[in-house]
Short mmCIF file of C-alpha atoms and ligand atoms in Angstrom, two decimals:
data_model
loop_
_atom_site.label_atom_id
_atom_site.label_comp_id
_atom_site.label_asym_id
_atom_site.label_seq_id
_atom_site.Cartn_x
_atom_site.Cartn_y
_atom_site.Cartn_z
CA MET A 905 -12.24 -5.62 22.05
CA ALA A 906 -11.05 -8.99 22.46
CA GLN A 907 -11.33 -12.87 21.51
CA ASP A 908 -14.02 -14.81 23.93
CA SER A 909 -12.60 -17.90 24.72
CA ARG A 910 -15.69 -19.73 25.85
CA GLN A 911 -16.93 -19.25 22.34
CA THR A 912 -13.39 -21.26 20.77
CA VAL A 913 -14.78 -23.55 18.55
CA GLU A 914 -12.42 -26.49 17.50
CA ILE A 915 -12.36 -26.05 12.94
CA HIS A 916 -9.00 -28.48 13.28
CA PRO A 917 -8.76 -31.72 15.04
CA SER A 918 -6.98 -31.08 18.67
CA ARG A 919 -5.29 -34.38 18.36
CA ILE A 920 -3.22 -33.45 15.29
CA LYS A 921 -0.36 -35.26 16.38
CA GLN A 922 -2.28 -38.47 16.08
CA ARG A 923 -2.86 -37.88 12.96
CA MET A 924 0.70 -37.04 11.86
CA PRO A 925 2.21 -40.22 10.04
CA PRO A 926 5.72 -41.03 11.00
CA CYS A 927 8.58 -39.51 8.78
CA ALA A 928 12.03 -37.92 7.97
CA LEU A 929 12.40 -34.40 7.47
CA VAL A 930 15.39 -33.96 4.92
CA ILE A 931 16.53 -30.39 4.93
CA PHE A 932 18.77 -29.42 1.83
CA GLY A 933 20.56 -26.95 2.37
CA GLY A 934 20.27 -27.83 5.99
CA ALA A 935 22.75 -25.79 7.80
CA GLY A 936 22.03 -22.68 5.58
CA ASP A 937 20.15 -19.08 6.83
CA LEU A 938 16.44 -19.94 5.98
CA SER A 939 17.28 -23.26 8.42
CA HIS A 940 18.91 -21.06 11.13
CA ARG A 941 16.17 -18.43 11.14
CA LYS A 942 12.98 -20.12 10.10
CA LEU A 943 12.69 -23.40 9.69
CA LEU A 944 14.87 -25.12 13.32
CA PRO A 945 13.34 -22.22 15.40
CA ALA A 946 9.64 -23.82 13.56
CA LEU A 947 10.62 -27.40 14.50
CA TYR A 948 11.70 -26.86 17.60
CA ASN A 949 8.05 -24.84 18.59
CA LEU A 950 6.25 -27.48 16.89
CA SER A 951 7.83 -29.89 19.07
CA ILE A 952 7.03 -27.77 22.08
CA ASP A 953 3.27 -27.93 20.80
CA ASN A 954 3.15 -31.43 20.39
CA GLU A 955 2.73 -31.36 16.73
CA LEU A 956 5.44 -33.15 15.40
CA PRO A 957 4.81 -36.78 14.61
CA GLU A 958 5.59 -39.52 17.18
CA HIS A 959 8.30 -40.85 14.85
CA VAL A 960 10.00 -38.55 13.06
CA ALA A 961 14.12 -37.19 12.24
CA VAL A 962 14.96 -33.69 10.89
CA VAL A 963 17.90 -34.15 8.67
CA GLY A 964 20.05 -31.19 7.69
CA PHE A 965 22.13 -32.05 4.26
CA SER A 966 24.58 -29.77 3.17
CA MET A 967 28.04 -29.69 2.08
CA GLU A 968 29.62 -27.75 5.62
CA ASP A 969 31.82 -29.62 7.98
CA LEU A 970 29.03 -30.39 10.33
CA ASN A 971 28.30 -34.43 12.07
CA ASP A 972 25.63 -34.52 14.10
CA ASP A 973 26.46 -32.78 17.48
CA SER A 974 27.69 -29.27 15.71
CA TYR A 975 24.32 -29.11 13.50
CA ARG A 976 22.67 -29.52 17.19
CA GLN A 977 24.53 -26.33 18.14
CA PHE A 978 24.26 -25.00 14.88
CA ALA A 979 20.16 -25.31 15.77
CA ARG A 980 20.54 -24.33 19.28
CA SER A 981 21.69 -20.74 18.46
CA GLY A 982 19.18 -20.36 15.65
CA ILE A 983 16.57 -21.30 18.60
CA GLU A 984 18.20 -18.74 20.92
CA GLN A 985 17.92 -15.89 18.05
CA PHE A 986 15.15 -16.66 15.96
CA SER A 987 12.48 -19.10 17.93
CA ARG A 988 9.19 -16.93 19.02
CA ARG A 989 9.71 -18.47 22.82
CA PRO A 990 12.69 -18.39 24.11
CA LEU A 991 14.87 -22.36 24.73
CA ASP A 992 13.92 -24.05 27.53
CA GLU A 993 16.39 -26.89 28.65
CA SER A 994 13.88 -29.67 29.00
CA GLN A 995 12.08 -28.79 25.64
CA TRP A 996 15.72 -28.64 23.79
CA SER A 997 16.76 -31.97 25.32
CA ARG A 998 13.49 -33.97 24.00
CA PHE A 999 13.65 -32.06 20.50
CA ALA A 1000 17.74 -32.59 19.92
CA PRO A 1001 18.18 -36.17 19.55
CA LEU A 1002 15.75 -35.38 16.56
CA LEU A 1003 18.10 -33.66 14.20
CA HIS A 1004 21.24 -35.27 12.40
CA PHE A 1005 22.98 -34.12 9.99
CA VAL A 1006 24.47 -36.14 6.47
CA ARG A 1007 27.27 -33.96 4.89
CA GLY A 1008 27.12 -34.20 0.71
CA ASP A 1009 27.75 -32.25 -2.49
CA PHE A 1010 24.56 -31.95 -3.93
CA THR A 1011 26.42 -32.50 -7.50
CA ASP A 1012 27.72 -35.51 -6.56
CA ALA A 1013 26.00 -39.03 -7.32
CA SER A 1014 27.63 -40.79 -4.13
CA THR A 1015 26.11 -37.99 -1.70
CA TYR A 1016 22.90 -39.52 -2.26
CA ASN A 1017 23.76 -43.35 -1.58
CA ALA A 1018 25.20 -42.31 1.60
CA LEU A 1019 22.14 -39.94 2.55
CA ARG A 1020 19.53 -43.19 1.63
CA THR A 1021 21.99 -45.63 3.88
CA ARG A 1022 21.80 -42.61 6.62
CA LEU A 1023 17.78 -42.80 6.52
CA ALA A 1024 17.72 -46.22 6.17
CA GLU A 1025 19.22 -46.49 9.62
CA ILE A 1026 17.20 -43.42 10.80
CA ASP A 1027 14.00 -45.62 9.73
CA GLN A 1028 15.30 -48.46 11.87
CA GLN A 1029 16.26 -46.15 14.79
CA ALA A 1030 13.32 -43.95 14.52
CA GLY A 1031 10.47 -45.53 12.68
CA THR A 1032 10.29 -43.16 10.25
CA HIS A 1033 8.48 -45.68 8.16
CA GLU A 1034 10.39 -44.49 4.80
CA ASN A 1035 8.07 -41.48 4.64
CA ARG A 1036 10.62 -38.64 3.34
CA VAL A 1037 10.09 -34.59 2.78
CA PHE A 1038 12.69 -33.31 1.01
CA TYR A 1039 12.61 -29.90 1.48
CA PHE A 1040 14.78 -27.32 -0.89
CA ALA A 1041 15.97 -24.92 1.12
CA ILE A 1042 18.40 -24.32 -1.88
CA PRO A 1043 18.32 -21.83 -5.13
CA PRO A 1044 16.48 -22.66 -7.81
CA SER A 1045 19.59 -23.84 -10.00
CA PHE A 1046 19.88 -27.21 -7.42
CA ILE A 1047 16.40 -28.42 -7.87
CA ASP A 1048 17.00 -30.89 -11.07
CA THR A 1049 20.62 -31.83 -9.98
CA CYS A 1050 19.02 -32.65 -6.55
CA SER A 1051 15.72 -33.86 -8.04
CA ASN A 1052 17.65 -36.37 -10.34
CA GLY A 1053 20.03 -37.27 -7.47
CA LEU A 1054 17.37 -38.64 -5.20
CA LYS A 1055 15.47 -40.66 -8.51
CA ALA A 1056 18.71 -41.97 -9.59
CA SER A 1057 19.55 -43.27 -5.57
CA GLY A 1058 15.78 -44.52 -5.64
CA MET A 1059 14.48 -42.38 -2.84
CA ILE A 1060 11.40 -41.20 -4.95
CA GLN A 1061 8.29 -43.11 -4.44
CA PRO A 1062 5.60 -43.12 -6.72
CA ALA A 1063 2.41 -41.18 -5.83
CA ASP A 1064 -0.21 -43.33 -7.07
CA VAL A 1065 1.18 -46.30 -4.63
CA GLU A 1066 -1.69 -46.84 -1.69
CA ARG A 1067 -0.19 -47.93 1.39
CA ALA A 1068 3.40 -46.77 0.18
CA PRO A 1069 5.54 -44.91 1.82
CA PHE A 1070 5.25 -41.21 1.02
CA THR A 1071 7.50 -38.85 -0.68
CA ARG A 1072 7.06 -34.95 -0.37
CA VAL A 1073 9.37 -32.46 -2.28
CA VAL A 1074 8.81 -28.41 -0.23
CA VAL A 1075 10.04 -26.01 -3.18
CA GLU A 1076 10.56 -22.37 -1.88
CA LYS A 1077 10.65 -19.14 -3.30
CA PRO A 1078 11.74 -17.47 -6.01
CA ILE A 1079 10.02 -20.44 -8.44
CA GLY A 1080 11.29 -18.48 -11.48
CA SER A 1081 12.20 -14.90 -12.62
CA ASP A 1082 9.56 -15.19 -15.13
CA LEU A 1083 6.57 -16.38 -16.76
CA ALA A 1084 8.89 -18.79 -18.65
CA SER A 1085 11.59 -19.70 -16.02
CA ALA A 1086 8.57 -20.55 -13.53
CA ARG A 1087 7.12 -22.85 -16.48
CA GLU A 1088 10.74 -24.48 -16.84
CA ILE A 1089 11.27 -24.56 -12.64
CA ASN A 1090 7.96 -26.37 -12.59
CA ALA A 1091 7.84 -28.62 -15.59
CA ARG A 1092 11.54 -29.87 -14.32
CA LEU A 1093 10.11 -30.59 -10.96
CA ALA A 1094 7.11 -32.37 -12.85
CA ARG A 1095 10.01 -35.25 -14.52
CA TYR A 1096 10.45 -35.86 -11.11
CA PHE A 1097 7.74 -35.76 -8.70
CA ASP A 1098 3.65 -35.60 -8.95
CA GLU A 1099 1.72 -32.74 -8.51
CA SER A 1100 0.47 -34.23 -5.25
CA GLN A 1101 3.89 -34.23 -4.07
CA ILE A 1102 5.23 -30.69 -4.72
CA PHE A 1103 4.76 -28.39 -1.93
CA ARG A 1104 5.34 -24.81 -2.93
CA ILE A 1105 5.87 -22.76 -0.45
CA ASP A 1106 4.71 -18.67 0.01
CA HIS A 1107 5.02 -18.10 3.32
CA TYR A 1108 2.33 -15.17 3.90
CA LEU A 1109 -0.04 -18.06 2.93
CA GLY A 1110 1.20 -19.96 6.83
CA LYS A 1111 0.46 -16.87 8.36
CA GLU A 1112 -2.43 -17.29 10.61
CA THR A 1113 -4.70 -14.10 9.53
CA VAL A 1114 -3.73 -14.67 6.00
CA GLU A 1115 -5.77 -18.33 6.60
CA ASN A 1116 -7.99 -16.51 8.99
CA LEU A 1117 -9.17 -14.46 5.95
CA LEU A 1118 -10.94 -17.69 4.65
CA VAL A 1119 -12.54 -18.39 7.86
CA LEU A 1120 -14.09 -14.50 8.96
CA ARG A 1121 -15.10 -14.55 5.19
CA PHE A 1122 -17.26 -17.75 5.36
CA ALA A 1123 -17.39 -18.52 8.93
CA ASN A 1124 -19.33 -15.47 9.28
CA SER A 1125 -22.90 -13.86 7.56
CA VAL A 1126 -22.39 -10.33 8.30
CA PHE A 1127 -19.53 -9.82 5.44
CA GLU A 1128 -20.58 -11.99 2.59
CA PRO A 1129 -23.35 -10.23 1.51
CA LEU A 1130 -21.33 -7.05 1.49
CA TRP A 1131 -18.53 -8.43 -0.37
CA SER A 1132 -19.05 -7.26 -3.92
CA SER A 1133 -19.45 -4.29 -6.38
CA HIS A 1134 -22.77 -3.52 -5.21
CA PHE A 1135 -21.22 -2.25 -1.64
CA VAL A 1136 -17.47 -2.05 -1.88
CA ASP A 1137 -15.90 1.01 -3.50
CA HIS A 1138 -12.41 -0.15 -3.40
CA VAL A 1139 -9.58 -2.10 -2.37
CA GLN A 1140 -6.28 -1.64 -0.69
CA ILE A 1141 -3.26 -3.94 0.28
CA THR A 1142 -0.24 -2.86 1.42
CA VAL A 1143 2.86 -4.85 2.95
CA ALA A 1144 5.18 -2.77 4.07
CA GLU A 1145 8.70 -3.15 5.61
CA GLN A 1146 10.77 -0.89 7.73
CA GLU A 1147 13.83 -3.03 6.63
CA GLY A 1148 16.15 -2.68 3.42
CA VAL A 1149 17.57 -5.27 1.35
CA GLY A 1150 19.62 -6.51 4.11
CA THR A 1151 22.14 -9.21 2.88
CA ARG A 1152 19.76 -10.68 0.70
CA ALA A 1153 21.49 -7.84 -2.18
CA ALA A 1154 22.81 -10.26 -4.83
CA TYR A 1155 18.83 -12.09 -4.73
CA TYR A 1156 17.33 -8.79 -4.79
CA ASP A 1157 18.82 -6.63 -6.83
CA HIS A 1158 17.90 -8.42 -9.55
CA ALA A 1159 14.83 -9.58 -8.97
CA GLY A 1160 12.94 -6.21 -7.36
CA ALA A 1161 9.76 -5.93 -5.47
CA LEU A 1162 7.42 -6.96 -7.95
CA ARG A 1163 8.32 -10.44 -8.52
CA ASP A 1164 10.01 -10.62 -4.91
CA MET A 1165 6.76 -9.52 -3.43
CA VAL A 1166 3.49 -8.64 -6.06
CA GLN A 1167 3.87 -11.66 -7.54
CA SER A 1168 4.06 -14.22 -4.81
CA HIS A 1169 2.53 -12.44 -1.42
CA LEU A 1170 0.23 -9.40 -2.52
CA LEU A 1171 -1.55 -11.31 -5.74
CA GLN A 1172 -2.22 -13.92 -2.82
CA VAL A 1173 -3.82 -11.92 -0.30
CA LEU A 1174 -6.04 -10.63 -2.84
CA CYS A 1175 -7.30 -13.94 -3.77
CA MET A 1176 -8.05 -14.56 -0.28
CA ILE A 1177 -10.14 -11.90 -0.40
CA ALA A 1178 -11.79 -11.60 -3.93
CA MET A 1179 -12.10 -15.43 -4.33
CA GLU A 1180 -15.83 -17.51 -4.50
CA ALA A 1181 -16.21 -19.91 -1.71
CA PRO A 1182 -15.02 -22.55 -2.19
CA ARG A 1183 -16.97 -26.05 -2.84
CA THR A 1184 -15.32 -27.61 0.10
CA THR A 1185 -12.32 -26.51 2.35
CA ALA A 1186 -10.51 -29.37 0.26
CA ALA A 1187 -6.83 -28.20 -0.77
CA ASP A 1188 -7.89 -28.11 -4.79
CA ALA A 1189 -11.58 -26.48 -4.19
CA VAL A 1190 -9.92 -23.60 -2.32
CA ARG A 1191 -6.96 -23.46 -4.42
CA ASP A 1192 -9.16 -23.72 -7.73
CA SER A 1193 -11.11 -20.66 -6.39
CA LYS A 1194 -8.20 -18.43 -5.89
CA LEU A 1195 -6.86 -19.38 -9.30
CA ASP A 1196 -10.13 -18.02 -10.55
CA VAL A 1197 -9.32 -14.76 -9.26
CA LEU A 1198 -5.80 -14.53 -10.92
CA ARG A 1199 -7.45 -15.87 -14.36
CA SER A 1200 -10.17 -13.00 -13.96
CA LEU A 1201 -7.26 -10.47 -13.11
CA LYS A 1202 -7.57 -7.83 -16.30
CA PRO A 1203 -4.20 -8.09 -17.87
CA LEU A 1204 -2.65 -4.53 -17.73
CA GLU A 1205 -1.97 -3.25 -21.42
CA GLY A 1206 -0.26 -0.51 -23.34
CA ASP A 1207 0.22 2.95 -21.26
CA GLU A 1208 -2.00 1.25 -18.80
CA ILE A 1209 1.52 -0.07 -17.23
CA GLY A 1210 3.04 3.72 -17.08
CA ARG A 1211 -0.85 4.97 -15.61
CA PHE A 1212 -1.35 2.29 -13.00
CA VAL A 1213 1.94 0.47 -12.03
CA VAL A 1214 4.21 2.91 -9.96
CA ARG A 1215 8.09 1.71 -9.20
CA GLY A 1216 10.32 3.55 -6.77
CA GLN A 1217 13.66 3.14 -4.99
CA TYR A 1218 14.51 4.41 -1.76
CA ALA A 1219 16.83 6.97 -1.41
CA GLU A 1220 18.71 7.82 1.78
CA GLY A 1221 16.30 8.66 4.89
CA VAL A 1222 15.44 8.32 8.69
CA VAL A 1223 13.55 5.25 9.54
CA ALA A 1224 12.51 4.35 13.11
CA GLY A 1225 14.91 7.43 14.14
CA GLU A 1226 17.72 6.33 12.59
CA LYS A 1227 19.66 7.32 9.49
CA VAL A 1228 19.95 4.75 6.54
CA ASN A 1229 21.60 4.61 3.28
CA ALA A 1230 20.06 4.57 0.03
CA TYR A 1231 19.09 1.12 -1.88
CA ARG A 1232 22.10 2.29 -4.28
CA SER A 1233 24.89 2.21 -1.06
CA GLU A 1234 23.66 -1.27 0.20
CA GLU A 1235 26.49 -3.55 0.12
CA HIS A 1236 26.31 -5.73 -3.07
CA VAL A 1237 23.98 -3.37 -4.71
CA ALA A 1238 24.90 -2.15 -7.79
CA PRO A 1239 25.36 1.93 -7.76
CA ASP A 1240 23.65 2.52 -10.59
CA SER A 1241 20.90 0.24 -9.87
CA THR A 1242 17.40 0.77 -11.32
CA ILE A 1243 15.62 -2.30 -9.82
CA GLU A 1244 12.29 -1.38 -7.67
CA THR A 1245 12.06 -1.54 -3.71
CA PHE A 1246 8.53 -0.52 -4.03
CA VAL A 1247 5.60 -0.95 -6.57
CA ALA A 1248 2.25 0.82 -6.28
CA LEU A 1249 -0.48 -0.81 -8.65
CA ARG A 1250 -4.09 -0.88 -9.73
CA CYS A 1251 -6.04 -3.59 -10.84
CA PHE A 1252 -8.99 -5.44 -11.71
CA VAL A 1253 -10.73 -8.45 -11.17
CA GLU A 1254 -13.14 -8.55 -13.73
CA ASN A 1255 -15.90 -11.14 -12.70
CA TRP A 1256 -19.35 -10.80 -11.74
CA ARG A 1257 -18.38 -10.05 -8.31
CA TRP A 1258 -16.24 -7.56 -8.70
CA ALA A 1259 -16.76 -5.81 -11.74
CA GLY A 1260 -15.48 -2.18 -11.87
CA VAL A 1261 -14.09 -1.98 -8.18
CA PRO A 1262 -10.40 -1.07 -7.90
CA PHE A 1263 -8.23 -2.91 -5.91
CA TYR A 1264 -5.00 -0.92 -5.36
CA LEU A 1265 -1.88 -3.03 -4.50
CA ARG A 1266 1.31 -1.67 -2.56
CA THR A 1267 4.39 -2.94 -1.21
CA GLY A 1268 7.78 -1.22 -0.15
CA LYS A 1269 10.81 -1.53 1.53
CA ARG A 1270 12.14 1.22 4.08
CA MET A 1271 8.92 2.11 4.46
CA PRO A 1272 7.83 4.29 8.09
CA LYS A 1273 6.65 1.16 9.32
CA ARG A 1274 6.15 -2.36 9.34
CA ALA A 1275 2.72 -3.02 8.68
CA SER A 1276 0.45 -5.81 6.39
CA GLU A 1277 -3.16 -4.89 5.93
CA ILE A 1278 -5.87 -4.61 3.50
CA ALA A 1279 -8.95 -2.29 3.50
CA ILE A 1280 -12.36 -2.79 1.98
CA TYR A 1281 -13.88 0.84 1.45
CA PHE A 1282 -17.15 0.31 1.34
CA LYS A 1283 -19.21 3.05 -0.61
CA SER A 1284 -20.46 6.06 0.95
CA VAL A 1285 -23.96 6.88 1.94
CA PRO A 1286 -26.39 9.11 0.03
CA ARG A 1287 -25.84 12.69 -0.11
CA ILE A 1288 -28.80 12.67 2.39
CA LEU A 1289 -29.98 13.21 5.76
CA TYR A 1290 -26.65 13.03 7.86
CA ASN A 1291 -24.73 13.13 4.70
CA ASN A 1292 -26.28 15.98 3.12
CA PRO A 1293 -24.67 19.35 1.77
CA PRO A 1294 -23.67 21.59 2.29
CA ARG A 1295 -21.50 19.00 4.74
CA PRO A 1296 -18.29 18.02 3.60
CA PRO A 1297 -18.90 14.18 2.76
CA LEU A 1298 -19.01 11.08 5.50
CA GLU A 1299 -16.09 9.10 5.61
CA PRO A 1300 -17.13 6.08 4.56
CA ASN A 1301 -17.09 2.98 6.66
CA VAL A 1302 -13.73 1.17 6.34
CA LEU A 1303 -12.89 -2.71 7.55
CA VAL A 1304 -9.57 -3.12 7.90
CA LEU A 1305 -8.10 -6.25 8.30
CA ARG A 1306 -4.87 -6.31 9.97
CA ILE A 1307 -2.28 -9.50 9.05
CA GLN A 1308 0.70 -7.71 10.96
CA PRO A 1309 2.20 -7.05 12.97
CA ASP A 1310 -0.74 -6.10 15.27
CA GLU A 1311 -3.45 -8.99 14.08
CA GLY A 1312 -6.85 -8.38 14.09
CA LEU A 1313 -9.53 -6.25 12.37
CA ALA A 1314 -11.00 -2.60 12.85
CA LEU A 1315 -14.43 -1.23 11.10
CA ASN A 1316 -14.48 2.83 10.79
CA ILE A 1317 -18.20 3.88 11.78
CA ILE A 1318 -19.83 7.30 12.16
CA SER A 1319 -21.33 7.81 15.43
CA LYS A 1320 -22.98 10.67 17.06
CA LEU A 1321 -21.15 13.10 19.63
CA PRO A 1322 -22.88 12.59 23.36
CA GLY A 1323 -24.62 16.32 23.75
CA ALA A 1324 -28.18 17.77 22.59
CA GLU A 1325 -26.68 18.50 19.32
CA VAL A 1326 -26.35 16.52 16.55
CA ARG A 1327 -22.45 16.48 15.50
CA LEU A 1328 -21.04 13.31 13.74
CA ALA A 1329 -17.73 12.04 14.12
CA PRO A 1330 -16.16 8.62 12.84
CA VAL A 1331 -15.08 5.97 15.12
CA LYS A 1332 -13.07 2.42 15.37
CA VAL A 1333 -14.39 -0.30 16.56
CA ASP A 1334 -11.42 -2.53 16.79
CA PHE A 1335 -10.67 -5.83 17.65
CA HIS A 1336 -6.92 -7.64 18.30
CA TYR A 1337 -6.76 -11.29 17.81
CA THR A 1338 -4.95 -12.29 21.76
CA THR A 1339 -3.44 -15.18 21.35
CA ALA A 1340 -0.15 -15.74 20.49
CA SER A 1341 0.23 -16.94 16.33
CA PRO A 1342 2.49 -19.79 15.27
CA GLU A 1343 4.80 -18.62 12.94
CA ALA A 1344 4.19 -19.24 9.29
CA TYR A 1345 6.60 -21.73 8.79
CA GLU A 1346 5.38 -23.84 11.95
CA THR A 1347 1.67 -23.90 10.34
CA LEU A 1348 3.34 -24.83 6.79
CA LEU A 1349 5.88 -27.04 7.51
CA ARG A 1350 2.62 -29.14 9.67
CA ASP A 1351 1.02 -29.21 7.13
CA VAL A 1352 3.41 -30.40 4.74
CA ILE A 1353 3.47 -33.44 7.27
CA LEU A 1354 -0.16 -33.72 7.21
CA GLY A 1355 0.19 -33.85 3.42
CA ASP A 1356 -2.56 -30.77 3.35
CA GLN A 1357 -1.54 -28.73 0.32
CA THR A 1358 -4.71 -26.05 0.75
CA LEU A 1359 -1.70 -23.32 1.61
CA PHE A 1360 0.29 -24.07 -1.10
CA MET A 1361 1.16 -22.52 -4.49
CA ARG A 1362 -0.41 -25.06 -7.20
CA ARG A 1363 1.46 -24.84 -10.60
CA ASP A 1364 -1.29 -23.27 -12.64
CA THR A 1365 -1.75 -21.00 -9.75
CA ILE A 1366 2.04 -19.82 -9.79
CA GLU A 1367 1.84 -19.70 -13.65
CA ALA A 1368 -1.25 -17.84 -13.40
CA ALA A 1369 -0.01 -15.51 -11.19
CA TRP A 1370 3.78 -15.23 -13.36
CA GLN A 1371 1.05 -14.51 -16.50
CA PHE A 1372 -0.76 -11.46 -14.66
CA VAL A 1373 2.91 -9.62 -13.96
CA GLN A 1374 4.47 -10.63 -16.80
CA ASN A 1375 2.93 -7.75 -19.25
CA ILE A 1376 4.66 -5.60 -16.36
CA LEU A 1377 7.76 -6.70 -16.52
CA ASP A 1378 7.98 -6.82 -20.31
CA ALA A 1379 6.86 -3.25 -20.47
CA TRP A 1380 9.53 -2.23 -18.14
CA ALA A 1381 12.32 -4.47 -20.81
CA GLU A 1382 11.18 -2.40 -23.23
CA ALA A 1383 11.02 0.78 -22.30
CA PRO A 1384 13.80 1.01 -19.15
CA SER A 1385 14.17 3.85 -16.84
CA GLU A 1386 15.18 5.18 -13.16
CA PRO A 1387 12.47 4.38 -10.70
CA PRO A 1388 11.56 7.59 -9.11
CA LEU A 1389 13.45 8.14 -5.49
CA TYR A 1390 11.43 7.90 -1.99
CA PRO A 1391 13.32 8.95 1.12
CA ALA A 1392 13.32 5.98 2.89
CA GLY A 1393 10.75 6.58 5.69
CA SER A 1394 8.35 7.43 3.66
CA TRP A 1395 5.64 6.00 2.13
CA GLY A 1396 7.02 5.89 -1.45
CA PRO A 1397 7.19 8.06 -4.16
CA ILE A 1398 5.01 10.96 -5.12
CA GLU A 1399 3.58 9.15 -7.97
CA SER A 1400 2.24 6.50 -5.90
CA ALA A 1401 -0.16 9.05 -3.98
CA LEU A 1402 -1.01 10.79 -7.59
CA MET A 1403 -1.79 7.89 -9.18
CA ILE A 1404 -4.59 6.94 -6.73
CA ALA A 1405 -5.74 10.33 -6.31
CA ALA A 1406 -6.26 10.32 -9.82
CA ASP A 1407 -9.64 8.02 -9.28
CA GLY A 1408 -10.56 10.87 -6.23
CA ARG A 1409 -8.91 8.52 -3.57
CA ALA A 1410 -6.03 8.23 -1.10
CA TRP A 1411 -3.67 5.63 0.59
CA ARG A 1412 -4.95 4.76 3.83
CA ASN A 1413 -1.79 5.12 5.94
CA PRO A 1414 -1.60 1.73 8.73
C1 BG6 B 630 9.85 -12.93 1.61
C2 BG6 B 630 10.30 -11.68 0.42
O1 BG6 B 630 9.23 -13.70 0.61
O2 BG6 B 630 9.40 -11.77 2.35
C3 BG6 B 630 11.44 -10.55 1.25
O3 BG6 B 630 11.74 -12.29 -0.08
C4 BG6 B 630 10.20 -9.72 2.46
O4 BG6 B 630 11.79 -9.59 0.92
C5 BG6 B 630 9.96 -11.31 3.28
O5 BG6 B 630 11.23 -8.90 3.26
C6 BG6 B 630 8.58 -10.25 3.79
O6 BG6 B 630 8.17 -11.69 4.88
P1 BG6 B 630 7.38 -10.39 6.42
O7 BG6 B 630 7.01 -12.25 6.71
O8 BG6 B 630 8.96 -10.60 7.10
O9 BG6 B 630 6.56 -9.55 5.84
#
């Protein structure tokens, strides 16, 4: 099944470009990996789609020895390698002049004055009207220094003055490594910026299919009446990666899967599935509803953590036909590391809608395939008629919402096999989104420029997510243990299957 283009309804106004205010986007760490792989290719694709403002400049800001020309070369190579659309010379010649570079040391006050002077020139040439987006593609330890430099050089405009140029700041994860450090980062940011100026990124929220969860739920009448403990038996959320830790071990070997994935992406997806209908589609209404979910999560306490949270670490194995190393043999990983590369857990959203419905969350590196999906298991039909004993119970209906890579949804239903005899079999109604989705960073960068905070993490939301995870971190710190190993290329340690089996259920492997 595919999308019916005749039925396309424009939810977002189509003339986005005309609504986009002029602005200069300054990327701190502009010559780093994130810029190369994600930000610059995303901006290039926005330019192709006419979703950048008429008057815009992109300024890379970092200590590398680059100038405008060499920065454009840097961007070009990022686009050639990582853009979802291949580099097209005519598109490139439209995009390249938007790029500039300012060299500077973040710890040196004079750097910020040089940046301010250059931005004033750019305002003149490009008509960017002193509107600024400062994108912090830098380690969290630099947030204070950079914010302070901006403040001292007068580059942060107040948020509450009407018609004044705007200042926005974009902050990447990790926002903290626990509740206390997240609070501290948020408090530091609040010293310089108003909450309405802060855009905290969780790139999962920029994924088309994650955003679409709300449309699916609240623009259709067939799902919502079933969306509660009356009809749902349980929910599984899986984010599986084939990749190992790659080049990010310096960060990951202190973070692990619980901090890296569960605290952020998985809990955000859980919010989209479990939240109540927001009052409106306004940013704060949506974020209020999500916050309610996080605040309704039943804290895991005492021995529940041992029983309902499973860790794992990949040992050597075979992924996609290739032999791969154990986590402990990866570059920059401690040879005796006890960091988890896999987590599975069971939690409950304790509110009127979801009371008693378990949510099983699972994420890991070096799984058999890359797949992120949500599976809603509906309750079984009564054991009468087609489901009567001694027949084995019919399989329940399962709605699978695929986030990536094959975006779409599928519903498993029971059907009759053709023929005189009544023989039943499960069949799958499968829907694939056929249009090419933009990358998450395209959506998020566009929304920052538009000033729409819906898909960004509010301070209270991020702290509520840490609050839930903190009990688990504390329990692990109090009783350190080796995570069970799982062979790379498997669905995690046996303990994960046993945890869900103890409830009489099984993981659905994508
Ligand atoms: C990042 C994590 O936030 O998300 C990485 O830090 C992870 O460890 C990545 O690999 C997964 O993102 P995606 O978009 O590839 O599913």
